[in-house]
PDB file of C-alpha atoms in Angstrom:
ATOM      1  CA  MET A   1      51.634 113.662  89.424  1.00 44.00           C
ATOM      2  CA  SER A   2      52.498 110.183  90.905  1.00 50.00           C
ATOM      3  CA  SER A   3      54.371 109.512  94.105  1.00 57.00           C
ATOM      4  CA  ARG A   4      56.866 106.578  94.729  1.00 61.00           C
ATOM      5  CA  ASN A   5      58.671 104.873  97.712  1.00 89.00           C
ATOM      6  CA  ASN A   6      61.757 106.835  97.945  1.00 94.00           C
ATOM      7  CA  TYR A   7      63.551 103.607  98.761  1.00 96.00           C
ATOM      8  CA  THR A   8      62.888 102.406  94.915  1.00 95.00           C
ATOM      9  CA  PHE A   9      64.864 103.222  92.108  1.00 96.00           C
ATOM     10  CA  ALA A  10      62.921 104.775  89.198  1.00 95.00           C
ATOM     11  CA  ASN A  11      64.349 101.857  87.137  1.00 96.00           C
ATOM     12  CA  GLN A  12      63.904  99.311  90.066  1.00 94.00           C
ATOM     13  CA  SER A  13      62.489  96.411  87.730  1.00 94.00           C
ATOM     14  CA  SER A  14      65.782  96.334  85.759  1.00 93.00           C
ATOM     15  CA  ILE A  15      68.053  95.626  88.750  1.00 93.00           C
ATOM     16  CA  PRO A  16      69.048  92.220  89.052  1.00 90.00           C
ATOM     17  CA  SER A  17      68.479  89.913  92.123  1.00 89.00           C
ATOM     18  CA  PRO A  18      69.690  89.905  94.813  1.00 91.00           C
ATOM     19  CA  LEU A  19      70.678  93.703  94.523  1.00 93.00           C
ATOM     20  CA  ASP A  20      67.237  94.837  93.737  1.00 94.00           C
ATOM     21  CA  LYS A  21      66.270  94.130  97.361  1.00 94.00           C
ATOM     22  CA  GLN A  22      69.682  94.507  99.060  1.00 94.00           C
ATOM     23  CA  LEU A  23      70.264  98.070  97.983  1.00 96.00           C
ATOM     24  CA  PRO A  24      66.783  99.464  99.261  1.00 95.00           C
ATOM     25  CA  ALA A  25      67.205  97.714 102.604  1.00 94.00           C
ATOM     26  CA  PHE A  26      70.661  99.080 103.057  1.00 95.00           C
ATOM     27  CA  PHE A  27      69.552 102.531 102.657  1.00 96.00           C
ATOM     28  CA  ARG A  28      66.431 102.007 104.861  1.00 94.00           C
ATOM     29  CA  SER A  29      68.561 100.669 107.444  1.00 95.00           C
ATOM     30  CA  TRP A  30      71.202 103.322 107.147  1.00 96.00           C
ATOM     31  CA  ASP A  31      68.652 105.866 107.430  1.00 96.00           C
ATOM     32  CA  ASP A  32      67.125 104.790 110.600  1.00 94.00           C
ATOM     33  CA  PRO A  33      68.740 106.754 113.540  1.00 92.00           C
ATOM     34  CA  HIS A  34      66.960 104.688 116.099  1.00 89.00           C
ATOM     35  CA  SER A  35      67.824 101.321 114.671  1.00 82.00           C
ATOM     36  CA  ASN A  36      69.996  98.953 116.692  1.00 78.00           C
ATOM     37  CA  ASP A  37      70.068  96.034 114.236  1.00 79.00           C
ATOM     38  CA  ASP A  38      73.001  97.293 112.181  1.00 86.00           C
ATOM     39  CA  TYR A  39      71.229  95.577 109.088  1.00 90.00           C
ATOM     40  CA  TYR A  40      73.215  98.132 106.893  1.00 94.00           C
ATOM     41  CA  LEU A  41      76.395  96.272 107.714  1.00 95.00           C
ATOM     42  CA  ASN A  42      75.204  93.171 105.978  1.00 93.00           C
ATOM     43  CA  LEU A  43      75.836  94.897 102.569  1.00 95.00           C
ATOM     44  CA  PHE A  44      79.729  95.035 103.185  1.00 97.00           C
ATOM     45  CA  ALA A  45      82.200  92.241 103.000  1.00 96.00           C
ATOM     46  CA  PRO A  46      83.877  91.657 106.518  1.00 96.00           C
ATOM     47  CA  GLU A  47      86.892  93.921 105.237  1.00 97.00           C
ATOM     48  CA  GLY A  48      84.735  96.070 102.875  1.00 97.00           C
ATOM     49  CA  GLN A  49      85.865  99.650 102.586  1.00 98.00           C
ATOM     50  CA  LEU A  50      83.535 102.804 102.740  1.00 98.00           C
ATOM     51  CA  VAL A  51      84.898 105.944 101.390  1.00 98.00           C
ATOM     52  CA  TYR A  52      83.171 108.872 102.499  1.00 96.00           C
ATOM     53  CA  GLY A  53      85.692 111.714 102.755  1.00 90.00           C
ATOM     54  CA  SER A  54      88.148 109.083 104.519  1.00 94.00           C
ATOM     55  CA  THR A  55      88.318 105.470 104.056  1.00 97.00           C
ATOM     56  CA  THR A  56      86.925 103.199 106.652  1.00 98.00           C
ATOM     57  CA  THR A  57      87.652  99.603 106.468  1.00 98.00           C
ATOM     58  CA  GLY A  58      85.885  96.637 108.082  1.00 97.00           C
ATOM     59  CA  ARG A  59      82.324  96.203 109.361  1.00 96.00           C
ATOM     60  CA  GLU A  60      83.080  97.283 112.902  1.00 96.00           C
ATOM     61  CA  ALA A  61      84.922 100.465 111.748  1.00 97.00           C
ATOM     62  CA  ILE A  62      82.098 101.167 109.455  1.00 96.00           C
ATOM     63  CA  ARG A  63      79.722 101.078 112.412  1.00 94.00           C
ATOM     64  CA  ALA A  64      81.645 103.179 114.479  1.00 94.00           C
ATOM     65  CA  PHE A  65      81.824 105.598 111.494  1.00 95.00           C
ATOM     66  CA  ARG A  66      78.119 105.816 111.275  1.00 94.00           C
ATOM     67  CA  ASN A  67      77.302 105.717 114.949  1.00 92.00           C
ATOM     68  CA  ALA A  68      79.857 108.850 115.365  1.00 93.00           C
ATOM     69  CA  MET A  69      77.831 110.697 112.644  1.00 94.00           C
ATOM     70  CA  ILE A  70      74.073 109.540 112.946  1.00 95.00           C
ATOM     71  CA  HIS A  71      72.591 109.303 116.227  1.00 93.00           C
ATOM     72  CA  PRO A  72      68.902 110.322 117.490  1.00 93.00           C
ATOM     73  CA  THR A  73      70.119 112.684 120.393  1.00 90.00           C
ATOM     74  CA  ASN A  74      73.975 112.901 120.071  1.00 88.00           C
ATOM     75  CA  GLY A  75      74.225 113.484 116.336  1.00 90.00           C
ATOM     76  CA  PRO A  76      75.533 115.578 114.787  1.00 96.00           C
ATOM     77  CA  ILE A  77      72.915 114.210 112.565  1.00 97.00           C
ATOM     78  CA  VAL A  78      69.712 113.205 114.186  1.00 97.00           C
ATOM     79  CA  ASP A  79      67.665 112.274 111.064  1.00 96.00           C
ATOM     80  CA  LEU A  80      68.212 111.663 107.391  1.00 97.00           C
ATOM     81  CA  GLU A  81      66.682 110.090 104.432  1.00 96.00           C
ATOM     82  CA  HIS A  82      67.846 109.132 100.926  1.00 97.00           C
ATOM     83  CA  THR A  83      65.860 109.020  97.865  1.00 97.00           C
ATOM     84  CA  LEU A  84      66.868 106.728  95.219  1.00 97.00           C
ATOM     85  CA  ILE A  85      66.936 107.880  91.636  1.00 97.00           C
ATOM     86  CA  LYS A  86      68.724 105.484  89.419  1.00 97.00           C
ATOM     87  CA  TYR A  87      70.854 102.378  89.286  1.00 97.00           C
ATOM     88  CA  PHE A  88      73.635 101.951  86.600  1.00 95.00           C
ATOM     89  CA  VAL A  89      75.839  98.891  85.783  1.00 91.00           C
ATOM     90  CA  LEU A  90      79.220  99.920  84.640  1.00 86.00           C
ATOM     91  CA  ALA A  91      79.940  99.148  81.031  1.00 77.00           C
ATOM     92  CA  GLY A  92      82.620  96.614  80.099  1.00 71.00           C
ATOM     93  CA  GLY A  93      81.829  94.349  83.019  1.00 65.00           C
ATOM     94  CA  ALA A  94      83.864  93.426  86.063  1.00 66.00           C
ATOM     95  CA  GLU A  95      86.149  90.715  87.117  1.00 76.00           C
ATOM     96  CA  LYS A  96      84.403  87.348  87.617  1.00 79.00           C
ATOM     97  CA  GLY A  97      82.336  87.122  90.410  1.00 78.00           C
ATOM     98  CA  LYS A  98      82.055  90.734  90.654  1.00 88.00           C
ATOM     99  CA  GLN A  99      79.574  93.499  89.880  1.00 90.00           C
ATOM    100  CA  GLU A 100      80.395  97.188  89.702  1.00 93.00           C
ATOM    101  CA  VAL A 101      77.300  99.677  89.979  1.00 95.00           C
ATOM    102  CA  ILE A 102      76.630 103.421  90.249  1.00 97.00           C
ATOM    103  CA  VAL A 103      73.703 104.551  92.469  1.00 97.00           C
ATOM    104  CA  LYS A 104      72.398 108.123  92.092  1.00 98.00           C
ATOM    105  CA  GLY A 105      70.065 109.717  94.515  1.00 98.00           C
ATOM    106  CA  SER A 106      69.348 112.641  96.949  1.00 97.00           C
ATOM    107  CA  LEU A 107      69.019 112.821 100.679  1.00 96.00           C
ATOM    108  CA  TRP A 108      68.505 115.331 103.427  1.00 97.00           C
ATOM    109  CA  TYR A 109      70.147 115.503 106.807  1.00 97.00           C
ATOM    110  CA  LYS A 110      68.590 116.851 109.920  1.00 97.00           C
ATOM    111  CA  LEU A 111      71.177 118.500 112.320  1.00 97.00           C
ATOM    112  CA  ARG A 112      70.763 118.159 116.256  1.00 96.00           C
ATOM    113  CA  ASN A 113      69.907 122.013 116.168  1.00 96.00           C
ATOM    114  CA  GLY A 114      67.189 121.323 113.800  1.00 96.00           C
ATOM    115  CA  ARG A 115      68.685 122.579 110.561  1.00 97.00           C
ATOM    116  CA  LYS A 116      67.932 120.695 107.348  1.00 98.00           C
ATOM    117  CA  ILE A 117      70.615 120.118 104.573  1.00 97.00           C
ATOM    118  CA  ASP A 118      69.640 118.746 101.101  1.00 97.00           C
ATOM    119  CA  LEU A 119      72.246 117.258  99.124  1.00 97.00           C
ATOM    120  CA  GLU A 120      72.516 114.963  95.941  1.00 97.00           C
ATOM    121  CA  PHE A 121      74.891 111.994  95.571  1.00 98.00           C
ATOM    122  CA  ALA A 122      76.350 109.320  93.612  1.00 98.00           C
ATOM    123  CA  SER A 123      78.106 106.141  94.875  1.00 98.00           C
ATOM    124  CA  ALA A 124      80.320 103.584  93.107  1.00 97.00           C
ATOM    125  CA  ILE A 125      80.048 100.187  94.466  1.00 97.00           C
ATOM    126  CA  THR A 126      82.057  96.902  93.672  1.00 96.00           C
ATOM    127  CA  PHE A 127      80.210  93.880  94.779  1.00 95.00           C
ATOM    128  CA  ALA A 128      81.571  90.296  95.187  1.00 93.00           C
ATOM    129  CA  ASP A 129      79.861  87.005  95.358  1.00 88.00           C
ATOM    130  CA  PRO A 130      81.105  85.556  98.599  1.00 86.00           C
ATOM    131  CA  GLY A 131      80.688  82.067  96.931  1.00 83.00           C
ATOM    132  CA  ASP A 132      78.440  80.682  99.652  1.00 82.00           C
ATOM    133  CA  GLY A 133      75.062  81.292  98.071  1.00 78.00           C
ATOM    134  CA  LYS A 134      74.530  84.330 100.318  1.00 82.00           C
ATOM    135  CA  ASP A 135      73.806  87.919  99.104  1.00 90.00           C
ATOM    136  CA  LEU A 136      76.544  89.921  97.242  1.00 92.00           C
ATOM    137  CA  GLN A 137      78.730  92.005  99.611  1.00 95.00           C
ATOM    138  CA  ALA A 138      80.327  95.464  98.975  1.00 97.00           C
ATOM    139  CA  GLU A 139      84.017  95.240  98.958  1.00 97.00           C
ATOM    140  CA  PHE A 140      84.294  98.919  97.892  1.00 97.00           C
ATOM    141  CA  TYR A 141      81.717 101.558  98.410  1.00 98.00           C
ATOM    142  CA  GLU A 142      82.618 105.183  97.584  1.00 98.00           C
ATOM    143  CA  VAL A 143      80.294 108.154  98.139  1.00 98.00           C
ATOM    144  CA  PHE A 144      80.533 111.167  95.832  1.00 98.00           C
ATOM    145  CA  VAL A 145      78.951 114.286  97.486  1.00 97.00           C
ATOM    146  CA  ASP A 146      79.650 117.850  97.955  1.00 96.00           C
ATOM    147  CA  SER A 147      79.193 117.841 101.802  1.00 95.00           C
ATOM    148  CA  SER A 148      80.869 121.439 102.200  1.00 95.00           C
ATOM    149  CA  GLU A 149      77.472 122.822 103.358  1.00 96.00           C
ATOM    150  CA  LEU A 150      76.834 119.780 105.771  1.00 96.00           C
ATOM    151  CA  ASN A 151      80.325 120.244 107.047  1.00 95.00           C
ATOM    152  CA  THR A 152      80.215 123.999 107.594  1.00 97.00           C
ATOM    153  CA  ALA A 153      76.724 123.607 109.267  1.00 97.00           C
ATOM    154  CA  ILE A 154      78.030 121.081 111.607  1.00 96.00           C
ATOM    155  CA  LYS A 155      80.840 123.252 112.445  1.00 96.00           C
ATOM    156  CA  GLU A 156      78.896 126.116 113.068  1.00 96.00           C
ATOM    157  CA  MET A 157      76.369 124.024 115.366  1.00 96.00           C
ATOM    158  CA  ASN A 158      79.293 122.797 117.414  1.00 94.00           C
ATOM    159  CA  GLU A 159      80.538 126.410 117.798  1.00 95.00           C
ATOM    160  CA  ALA A 160      77.349 127.688 118.786  1.00 94.00           C
ATOM    161  CA  GLU A 161      76.876 124.924 121.404  1.00 91.00           C
ATOM    162  CA  ASN A 162      80.384 125.661 123.109  1.00 84.00           C
TER     163      ASN A 162
END
């Protein structure tokens, strides 16, 4: 049985540049609760939207959303790790200068109380070319995940601490 880097898609070699580097770097940065570089924000357009239960618009709001959820001591999530499985391009194409993709993977969350939750996810992302020769930017990023176990575990943890 071979092992692979969990930030490499099974079909990594078929992903066009610059997304072949951008997406793994995004997930690696998002997953680092100790990071202060906010590299993950580079994936988003300045007014990009992240949908994870609710809709968050703009880089600063996305930063605040992540910081409220993922923090090495204040949690509720103190550690996490994505495993990237497959990258898909949507059939039919997108508007000129845009690219629509689906990303599939799994992840685990470690809560402040030590409990670990395993989930599978898919994300639909619409990228746009900012036209300045820079990397593509996500205008819209929606995460599809059944987070009911995670939400219940966080609620139980918070109730036990109070």
